PDB file of C-alpha atoms in Angstrom:
ATOM      1  CA  MET A 812      -0.069  -0.103  -0.183  1.00 45.00           C
ATOM      2  CA  SER A 813       2.861   2.300   0.933  1.00 54.00           C
ATOM      3  CA  ARG A 814       4.510   1.876  -2.559  1.00 62.00           C
ATOM      4  CA  ILE A 815       0.979   2.331  -4.237  1.00 60.00           C
ATOM      5  CA  PHE A 816       0.553   5.615  -2.451  1.00 69.00           C
ATOM      6  CA  HIS A 817       3.924   6.857  -3.133  1.00 74.00           C
ATOM      7  CA  SER A 818       3.585   5.999  -6.798  1.00 83.00           C
ATOM      8  CA  LEU A 819       0.271   7.718  -7.156  1.00 88.00           C
ATOM      9  CA  GLN A 820       1.645  10.798  -5.401  1.00 89.00           C
ATOM     10  CA  GLU A 821       4.309  11.007  -7.753  1.00 92.00           C
ATOM     11  CA  GLU A 822       2.114  10.769 -10.740  1.00 93.00           C
ATOM     12  CA  CYS A 823      -0.267  13.349  -9.205  1.00 94.00           C
ATOM     13  CA  ASP A 824       2.434  15.788  -8.638  1.00 94.00           C
ATOM     14  CA  GLY A 825       3.915  15.346 -12.013  1.00 95.00           C
ATOM     15  CA  TRP A 826       0.535  15.833 -13.772  1.00 96.00           C
ATOM     16  CA  ARG A 827      -0.274  18.865 -11.540  1.00 95.00           C
ATOM     17  CA  SER A 828       3.107  20.386 -12.659  1.00 96.00           C
ATOM     18  CA  ARG A 829       2.987  19.524 -16.461  1.00 97.00           C
ATOM     19  CA  PRO A 830       3.506  22.223 -18.924  1.00 98.00           C
ATOM     20  CA  LEU A 831       0.265  23.826 -20.444  1.00 98.00           C
ATOM     21  CA  GLU A 832      -0.403  25.103 -23.883  1.00 97.00           C
ATOM     22  CA  PRO A 833      -0.187  28.923 -24.182  1.00 97.00           C
ATOM     23  CA  ARG A 834      -3.638  29.472 -25.126  1.00 96.00           C
ATOM     24  CA  TYR A 835      -6.979  27.860 -24.975  1.00 97.00           C
ATOM     25  CA  ARG A 836     -10.121  28.670 -26.954  1.00 96.00           C
ATOM     26  CA  TYR A 837     -12.117  28.607 -23.768  1.00 97.00           C
ATOM     27  CA  ILE A 838     -11.286  28.080 -20.118  1.00 97.00           C
ATOM     28  CA  HIS A 839     -13.918  27.297 -17.196  1.00 97.00           C
ATOM     29  CA  LEU A 840     -13.187  28.205 -13.620  1.00 97.00           C
ATOM     30  CA  ASP A 841     -15.089  26.805 -10.442  1.00 95.00           C
ATOM     31  CA  GLY A 842     -14.585  25.391  -6.997  1.00 93.00           C
ATOM     32  CA  VAL A 843     -16.460  22.558  -5.098  1.00 89.00           C
ATOM     33  CA  TYR A 844     -16.611  22.029  -1.382  1.00 90.00           C
ATOM     34  CA  PHE A 845     -15.399  18.733   0.402  1.00 89.00           C
ATOM     35  CA  THR A 846     -15.042  18.037   4.029  1.00 89.00           C
ATOM     36  CA  VAL A 847     -11.582  18.046   5.129  1.00 90.00           C
ATOM     37  CA  GLY A 848      -9.725  17.303   8.404  1.00 88.00           C
ATOM     38  CA  TYR A 849      -7.245  20.010   9.701  1.00 87.00           C
ATOM     39  CA  ASP A 850      -5.809  18.824  13.057  1.00 81.00           C
ATOM     40  CA  GLY A 851      -8.793  16.909  14.067  1.00 79.00           C
ATOM     41  CA  ASP A 852     -11.321  19.605  12.943  1.00 87.00           C
ATOM     42  CA  TYR A 853     -13.349  18.841  10.075  1.00 89.00           C
ATOM     43  CA  VAL A 854     -14.576  21.815   7.718  1.00 89.00           C
ATOM     44  CA  LYS A 855     -15.925  22.508   4.409  1.00 90.00           C
ATOM     45  CA  GLU A 856     -13.049  23.607   2.031  1.00 90.00           C
ATOM     46  CA  PRO A 857     -13.184  24.036  -1.707  1.00 90.00           C
ATOM     47  CA  MET A 858     -11.080  22.398  -4.430  1.00 93.00           C
ATOM     48  CA  LEU A 859     -10.517  24.989  -7.135  1.00 96.00           C
ATOM     49  CA  ALA A 860     -10.306  23.608 -10.890  1.00 96.00           C
ATOM     50  CA  ALA A 861     -10.072  24.817 -14.619  1.00 97.00           C
ATOM     51  CA  ILE A 862     -11.071  23.085 -17.764  1.00 97.00           C
ATOM     52  CA  GLY A 863      -9.511  24.263 -20.979  1.00 97.00           C
ATOM     53  CA  VAL A 864     -11.040  23.847 -24.587  1.00 97.00           C
ATOM     54  CA  LYS A 865      -8.355  23.755 -27.295  1.00 96.00           C
ATOM     55  CA  ASP A 866      -8.928  24.897 -30.960  1.00 94.00           C
ATOM     56  CA  ASP A 867      -9.849  21.311 -32.005  1.00 94.00           C
ATOM     57  CA  GLY A 868     -12.553  21.051 -29.439  1.00 95.00           C
ATOM     58  CA  GLU A 869     -10.511  18.740 -27.177  1.00 95.00           C
ATOM     59  CA  ARG A 870     -11.254  19.356 -23.422  1.00 95.00           C
ATOM     60  CA  GLU A 871      -8.435  19.075 -20.708  1.00 95.00           C
ATOM     61  CA  LEU A 872      -8.511  19.506 -17.038  1.00 96.00           C
ATOM     62  CA  LEU A 873      -5.798  21.978 -16.778  1.00 97.00           C
ATOM     63  CA  GLY A 874      -5.333  21.767 -12.877  1.00 96.00           C
ATOM     64  CA  TYR A 875      -6.890  21.728  -9.553  1.00 96.00           C
ATOM     65  CA  GLY A 876      -5.898  22.600  -6.108  1.00 93.00           C
ATOM     66  CA  PRO A 877      -7.088  23.615  -2.470  1.00 90.00           C
ATOM     67  CA  GLY A 878      -8.956  27.033  -2.451  1.00 89.00           C
ATOM     68  CA  ASN A 879      -9.250  28.470   1.044  1.00 84.00           C
ATOM     69  CA  LYS A 880     -12.836  29.348   0.983  1.00 84.00           C
ATOM     70  CA  GLU A 881     -12.656  30.734  -2.566  1.00 88.00           C
ATOM     71  CA  SER A 882     -10.701  33.817  -1.194  1.00 94.00           C
ATOM     72  CA  TYR A 883      -9.123  36.239  -3.755  1.00 96.00           C
ATOM     73  CA  GLU A 884      -5.722  34.972  -2.471  1.00 96.00           C
ATOM     74  CA  ALA A 885      -6.500  31.369  -3.123  1.00 95.00           C
ATOM     75  CA  TRP A 886      -7.727  32.008  -6.776  1.00 96.00           C
ATOM     76  CA  LYS A 887      -4.938  34.535  -7.539  1.00 97.00           C
ATOM     77  CA  ALA A 888      -2.304  31.834  -6.239  1.00 97.00           C
ATOM     78  CA  PHE A 889      -4.075  29.072  -8.368  1.00 97.00           C
ATOM     79  CA  LEU A 890      -4.284  31.217 -11.657  1.00 97.00           C
ATOM     80  CA  GLN A 891      -0.599  32.388 -11.087  1.00 98.00           C
ATOM     81  CA  GLU A 892       0.257  28.627 -10.988  1.00 97.00           C
ATOM     82  CA  LEU A 893      -1.466  28.049 -14.325  1.00 98.00           C
ATOM     83  CA  ARG A 894       0.544  31.007 -15.741  1.00 97.00           C
ATOM     84  CA  GLU A 895       3.847  29.675 -14.498  1.00 98.00           C
ATOM     85  CA  ARG A 896       3.031  26.298 -16.391  1.00 98.00           C
ATOM     86  CA  GLY A 897       2.899  28.316 -19.570  1.00 98.00           C
ATOM     87  CA  LEU A 898      -0.668  29.567 -19.706  1.00 97.00           C
ATOM     88  CA  GLN A 899      -0.790  32.835 -21.282  1.00 96.00           C
ATOM     89  CA  GLY A 900      -4.888  33.356 -21.716  1.00 95.00           C
ATOM     90  CA  ALA A 901      -8.047  32.354 -23.485  1.00 97.00           C
ATOM     91  CA  ASP A 902     -10.500  33.860 -25.857  1.00 96.00           C
ATOM     92  CA  LEU A 903     -13.105  33.428 -23.360  1.00 97.00           C
ATOM     93  CA  PHE A 904     -13.157  32.576 -19.622  1.00 97.00           C
ATOM     94  CA  VAL A 905     -16.172  31.178 -18.130  1.00 98.00           C
ATOM     95  CA  THR A 906     -16.914  31.823 -14.318  1.00 96.00           C
ATOM     96  CA  ASP A 907     -19.618  32.313 -11.577  1.00 94.00           C
ATOM     97  CA  GLY A 908     -20.213  35.700  -9.886  1.00 92.00           C
ATOM     98  CA  SER A 909     -17.419  35.445  -7.195  1.00 93.00           C
ATOM     99  CA  ALA A 910     -16.004  38.699  -6.889  1.00 94.00           C
ATOM    100  CA  ALA A 911     -12.765  37.082  -5.476  1.00 95.00           C
ATOM    101  CA  LEU A 912     -12.339  35.051  -8.705  1.00 96.00           C
ATOM    102  CA  ILE A 913     -13.244  37.945 -11.157  1.00 95.00           C
ATOM    103  CA  LYS A 914     -10.445  40.211  -9.291  1.00 96.00           C
ATOM    104  CA  ALA A 915      -7.954  37.810  -9.458  1.00 97.00           C
ATOM    105  CA  LEU A 916      -8.550  36.835 -13.060  1.00 96.00           C
ATOM    106  CA  GLU A 917      -8.532  40.329 -14.139  1.00 95.00           C
ATOM    107  CA  GLU A 918      -5.210  40.742 -12.412  1.00 96.00           C
ATOM    108  CA  VAL A 919      -3.526  37.481 -13.714  1.00 97.00           C
ATOM    109  CA  PHE A 920      -5.107  37.121 -17.120  1.00 96.00           C
ATOM    110  CA  PRO A 921      -6.290  40.629 -17.956  1.00 91.00           C
ATOM    111  CA  GLN A 922      -8.683  40.507 -20.927  1.00 79.00           C
ATOM    112  CA  PRO A 923     -12.134  41.889 -21.978  1.00 72.00           C
ATOM    113  CA  LYS A 924     -14.057  38.640 -22.657  1.00 92.00           C
ATOM    114  CA  ARG A 925     -15.746  36.857 -19.873  1.00 96.00           C
ATOM    115  CA  GLN A 926     -18.809  34.725 -19.596  1.00 97.00           C
ATOM    116  CA  ARG A 927     -21.098  34.785 -16.416  1.00 97.00           C
ATOM    117  CA  CYS A 928     -22.378  31.300 -16.000  1.00 96.00           C
ATOM    118  CA  VAL A 929     -26.224  31.382 -16.572  1.00 97.00           C
ATOM    119  CA  VAL A 930     -26.813  28.358 -14.427  1.00 94.00           C
ATOM    120  CA  HIS A 931     -25.174  30.278 -11.451  1.00 94.00           C
ATOM    121  CA  LYS A 932     -26.962  33.606 -12.156  1.00 96.00           C
ATOM    122  CA  LEU A 933     -30.532  32.747 -12.633  1.00 96.00           C
ATOM    123  CA  PRO A 934     -31.109  31.257  -9.076  1.00 96.00           C
ATOM    124  CA  GLY A 935     -29.691  34.567  -7.800  1.00 95.00           C
ATOM    125  CA  VAL A 936     -32.099  36.445  -9.806  1.00 97.00           C
ATOM    126  CA  LEU A 937     -35.091  34.274  -8.900  1.00 97.00           C
ATOM    127  CA  ALA A 938     -34.212  34.726  -5.284  1.00 97.00           C
ATOM    128  CA  LYS A 939     -35.424  38.109  -5.391  1.00 97.00           C
ATOM    129  CA  VAL A 940     -38.784  37.351  -6.964  1.00 97.00           C
ATOM    130  CA  PRO A 941     -41.987  36.308  -4.996  1.00 96.00           C
ATOM    131  CA  ARG A 942     -42.836  32.789  -5.060  1.00 95.00           C
ATOM    132  CA  HIS A 943     -46.098  33.044  -6.893  1.00 95.00           C
ATOM    133  CA  LYS A 944     -44.409  34.933  -9.776  1.00 96.00           C
ATOM    134  CA  GLN A 945     -41.083  32.695 -10.079  1.00 96.00           C
ATOM    135  CA  LYS A 946     -42.457  30.179 -12.648  1.00 96.00           C
ATOM    136  CA  GLU A 947     -43.718  33.084 -15.116  1.00 96.00           C
ATOM    137  CA  VAL A 948     -40.537  35.175 -14.486  1.00 97.00           C
ATOM    138  CA  SER A 949     -38.274  32.219 -14.904  1.00 96.00           C
ATOM    139  CA  SER A 950     -39.848  31.177 -18.321  1.00 96.00           C
ATOM    140  CA  GLU A 951     -39.392  34.747 -19.701  1.00 96.00           C
ATOM    141  CA  LEU A 952     -36.077  34.935 -18.143  1.00 96.00           C
ATOM    142  CA  LYS A 953     -34.684  31.757 -19.796  1.00 96.00           C
ATOM    143  CA  ARG A 954     -35.722  33.026 -23.248  1.00 97.00           C
ATOM    144  CA  ILE A 955     -32.987  35.806 -23.256  1.00 98.00           C
ATOM    145  CA  PHE A 956     -30.409  33.070 -23.331  1.00 97.00           C
ATOM    146  CA  TYR A 957     -31.905  31.125 -26.003  1.00 97.00           C
ATOM    147  CA  GLN A 958     -32.192  33.302 -28.909  1.00 97.00           C
ATOM    148  CA  GLU A 959     -30.959  33.227 -32.739  1.00 97.00           C
ATOM    149  CA  SER A 960     -28.358  36.128 -32.056  1.00 97.00           C
ATOM    150  CA  LYS A 961     -27.138  38.513 -29.490  1.00 97.00           C
ATOM    151  CA  GLU A 962     -29.145  41.249 -30.963  1.00 98.00           C
ATOM    152  CA  VAL A 963     -32.441  39.503 -30.390  1.00 98.00           C
ATOM    153  CA  ALA A 964     -31.273  38.415 -26.830  1.00 98.00           C
ATOM    154  CA  TYR A 965     -30.752  42.159 -26.103  1.00 97.00           C
ATOM    155  CA  GLN A 966     -34.234  42.968 -27.335  1.00 97.00           C
ATOM    156  CA  GLU A 967     -35.659  40.219 -25.080  1.00 97.00           C
ATOM    157  CA  ALA A 968     -33.783  41.490 -22.164  1.00 98.00           C
ATOM    158  CA  GLU A 969     -35.072  44.904 -22.707  1.00 97.00           C
ATOM    159  CA  ALA A 970     -38.783  43.579 -23.177  1.00 97.00           C
ATOM    160  CA  PHE A 971     -38.209  41.742 -19.880  1.00 97.00           C
ATOM    161  CA  PHE A 972     -36.834  44.764 -18.031  1.00 97.00           C
ATOM    162  CA  ALA A 973     -39.741  47.078 -19.202  1.00 97.00           C
ATOM    163  CA  LYS A 974     -42.373  44.612 -18.095  1.00 97.00           C
ATOM    164  CA  TRP A 975     -40.911  43.499 -14.896  1.00 97.00           C
ATOM    165  CA  GLU A 976     -38.999  46.516 -13.300  1.00 97.00           C
ATOM    166  CA  PRO A 977     -42.227  48.082 -11.915  1.00 97.00           C
ATOM    167  CA  VAL A 978     -43.123  44.836 -10.243  1.00 97.00           C
ATOM    168  CA  ILE A 979     -39.619  43.291  -9.146  1.00 97.00           C
ATOM    169  CA  PRO A 980     -36.865  45.923  -9.429  1.00 97.00           C
ATOM    170  CA  GLU A 981     -34.499  44.360  -7.330  1.00 97.00           C
ATOM    171  CA  ALA A 982     -34.532  41.122  -9.553  1.00 97.00           C
ATOM    172  CA  VAL A 983     -34.338  43.324 -12.564  1.00 97.00           C
ATOM    173  CA  ARG A 984     -31.152  45.255 -11.346  1.00 97.00           C
ATOM    174  CA  CYS A 985     -29.502  41.812 -10.346  1.00 97.00           C
ATOM    175  CA  LEU A 986     -29.868  40.789 -13.974  1.00 97.00           C
ATOM    176  CA  GLU A 987     -29.005  44.293 -15.386  1.00 96.00           C
ATOM    177  CA  LYS A 988     -25.580  44.429 -13.687  1.00 94.00           C
ATOM    178  CA  ASP A 989     -24.199  41.235 -15.094  1.00 95.00           C
ATOM    179  CA  LEU A 990     -26.319  41.149 -18.313  1.00 97.00           C
ATOM    180  CA  GLU A 991     -23.107  41.926 -20.771  1.00 96.00           C
ATOM    181  CA  GLU A 992     -21.019  39.054 -19.373  1.00 96.00           C
ATOM    182  CA  CYS A 993     -24.148  36.562 -19.397  1.00 97.00           C
ATOM    183  CA  LEU A 994     -24.687  37.343 -23.107  1.00 98.00           C
ATOM    184  CA  SER A 995     -20.950  36.928 -24.076  1.00 97.00           C
ATOM    185  CA  PHE A 996     -21.284  33.296 -25.524  1.00 98.00           C
ATOM    186  CA  TYR A 997     -23.287  34.728 -28.367  1.00 98.00           C
ATOM    187  CA  ASP A 998     -20.004  36.304 -29.851  1.00 97.00           C
ATOM    188  CA  PHE A 999     -18.657  32.506 -30.358  1.00 96.00           C
ATOM    189  CA  PRO A1000     -19.526  29.807 -32.879  1.00 95.00           C
ATOM    190  CA  ARG A1001     -23.325  28.755 -32.632  1.00 95.00           C
ATOM    191  CA  GLU A1002     -22.361  25.118 -32.020  1.00 95.00           C
ATOM    192  CA  HIS A1003     -20.525  26.178 -28.767  1.00 96.00           C
ATOM    193  CA  TRP A1004     -23.197  28.316 -27.200  1.00 97.00           C
ATOM    194  CA  LYS A1005     -24.731  25.492 -25.008  1.00 95.00           C
ATOM    195  CA  TYR A1006     -21.033  24.888 -23.760  1.00 96.00           C
ATOM    196  CA  LEU A1007     -20.383  28.269 -22.843  1.00 97.00           C
ATOM    197  CA  ARG A1008     -23.575  29.383 -21.054  1.00 96.00           C
ATOM    198  CA  SER A1009     -22.522  27.573 -17.871  1.00 95.00           C
ATOM    199  CA  ASN A1010     -19.975  25.658 -16.120  1.00 95.00           C
ATOM    200  CA  ASN A1011     -21.648  22.416 -16.324  1.00 93.00           C
ATOM    201  CA  CYS A1012     -18.640  20.765 -17.587  1.00 93.00           C
ATOM    202  CA  LEU A1013     -16.906  21.391 -14.126  1.00 93.00           C
ATOM    203  CA  GLU A1014     -20.063  20.529 -12.322  1.00 91.00           C
ATOM    204  CA  ARG A1015     -20.019  17.160 -13.978  1.00 91.00           C
ATOM    205  CA  VAL A1016     -16.457  16.401 -12.905  1.00 91.00           C
ATOM    206  CA  PHE A1017     -17.260  17.645  -9.291  1.00 92.00           C
ATOM    207  CA  GLY A1018     -20.241  15.446  -9.277  1.00 90.00           C
ATOM    208  CA  GLU A1019     -18.312  12.392 -10.421  1.00 90.00           C
ATOM    209  CA  VAL A1020     -15.512  12.984  -7.863  1.00 89.00           C
ATOM    210  CA  LYS A1021     -18.385  13.242  -5.082  1.00 88.00           C
ATOM    211  CA  ARG A1022     -20.085  10.218  -6.468  1.00 89.00           C
ATOM    212  CA  ARG A1023     -16.819   8.032  -6.178  1.00 84.00           C
ATOM    213  CA  THR A1024     -15.995   9.290  -2.642  1.00 82.00           C
ATOM    214  CA  ARG A1025     -19.390   9.550  -1.076  1.00 81.00           C
ATOM    215  CA  LEU A1026     -18.899   6.537   1.071  1.00 74.00           C
ATOM    216  CA  MET A1027     -15.799   8.057   2.471  1.00 76.00           C
ATOM    217  CA  GLY A1028     -17.746  10.703   4.281  1.00 75.00           C
ATOM    218  CA  ALA A1029     -14.805  13.166   4.876  1.00 83.00           C
ATOM    219  CA  PHE A1030     -11.206  13.482   4.005  1.00 86.00           C
ATOM    220  CA  ARG A1031      -8.518  12.860   6.694  1.00 84.00           C
ATOM    221  CA  ASN A1032      -6.528  15.783   5.891  1.00 87.00           C
ATOM    222  CA  GLU A1033      -5.854  17.886   2.681  1.00 89.00           C
ATOM    223  CA  LYS A1034      -3.377  15.796   1.263  1.00 88.00           C
ATOM    224  CA  SER A1035      -5.613  12.705   0.888  1.00 86.00           C
ATOM    225  CA  CYS A1036      -8.333  15.083  -0.593  1.00 89.00           C
ATOM    226  CA  THR A1037      -5.792  16.247  -3.226  1.00 91.00           C
ATOM    227  CA  LEU A1038      -4.668  12.662  -3.972  1.00 91.00           C
ATOM    228  CA  VAL A1039      -8.051  11.063  -4.099  1.00 88.00           C
ATOM    229  CA  PHE A1040      -9.478  13.697  -6.313  1.00 91.00           C
ATOM    230  CA  PHE A1041      -6.623  12.960  -8.927  1.00 93.00           C
ATOM    231  CA  ALA A1042      -7.175   9.287  -8.607  1.00 90.00           C
ATOM    232  CA  VAL A1043     -10.831   9.964  -9.789  1.00 90.00           C
ATOM    233  CA  ILE A1044     -10.068  12.580 -12.551  1.00 91.00           C
ATOM    234  CA  ARG A1045      -7.387  10.619 -14.095  1.00 88.00           C
ATOM    235  CA  ALA A1046      -9.721   7.910 -15.103  1.00 86.00           C
ATOM    236  CA  LEU A1047     -12.251  10.525 -16.828  1.00 89.00           C
ATOM    237  CA  ARG A1048     -12.504  10.978 -20.500  1.00 87.00           C
ATOM    238  CA  PHE A1049     -13.838  14.393 -21.570  1.00 90.00           C
ATOM    239  CA  ARG A1050     -16.043  14.531 -24.757  1.00 89.00           C
ATOM    240  CA  ARG A1051     -14.767  16.805 -27.594  1.00 92.00           C
ATOM    241  CA  ILE A1052     -17.038  19.659 -28.235  1.00 93.00           C
ATOM    242  CA  PRO A1053     -17.992  20.112 -32.061  1.00 90.00           C
ATOM    243  CA  THR A1054     -15.663  22.569 -33.811  1.00 81.00           C
ATOM    244  CA  PRO A1055     -17.204  23.908 -37.242  1.00 70.00           C
ATOM    245  CA  GLU A1056     -14.075  24.721 -38.845  1.00 59.00           C
ATOM    246  CA  ILE A1057     -12.733  21.258 -38.193  1.00 44.00           C
ATOM    247  CA  SER A1058     -16.040  19.682 -39.253  1.00 42.00           C
ATOM    248  CA  HIS A1059     -15.921  21.727 -42.483  1.00 37.00           C
ATOM    249  CA  ARG A1060     -12.449  20.488 -43.501  1.00 34.00           C
ATOM    250  CA  THR A1061     -13.232  16.821 -42.754  1.00 30.00           C
TER     251      THR A1061
END
């Protein structure tokens, strides 16, 4: 068992320090919480992770690591580590609304394009809507993100604002402040829209790790959490996203 442990640790360390390509078409960033022991105390601590999509549509888990409550310092250290391994940027970063992550991202990889995960955003808007109105509002809200073009999406958003601002002004302001970032995916190939609206690709990775470690309950320490995470993700195979340019050539 000791030999197996050390062999896995060496493989994990090598994988986490491997060189990365300079640029990816898209990069998804998110974190998930696990119960981890620290000197006998068990607390919920996040594991930060990044998935990159190459020009040919291949998806790759770029890295992961403990996140210290998803603080600004933790995200900045995680992103700097990716940079030190060779990453220079991406055409689009997909994130949730974490102010700490966004601040760190703007410092380490300053660029204009960011997609706000719609799956994370919509519950925040609906939380400001009275329960008896949520079904109606949700249906109209989702239409904004399933249009034929960005221009039509803006038209849907303006109609939504005009109708609902007098009724649920807080919910409308919640959407307005992130609308531009929520619609960034429309600037990319139509075949990719469903992959860019959200961080579902990382959620599926996190879900698989949790499923396979459910019987463990909690991790004894941070090292065991990091190592078991690697043991699970190294067996995962990511489905390539369709790439119009590649399909056309073939």
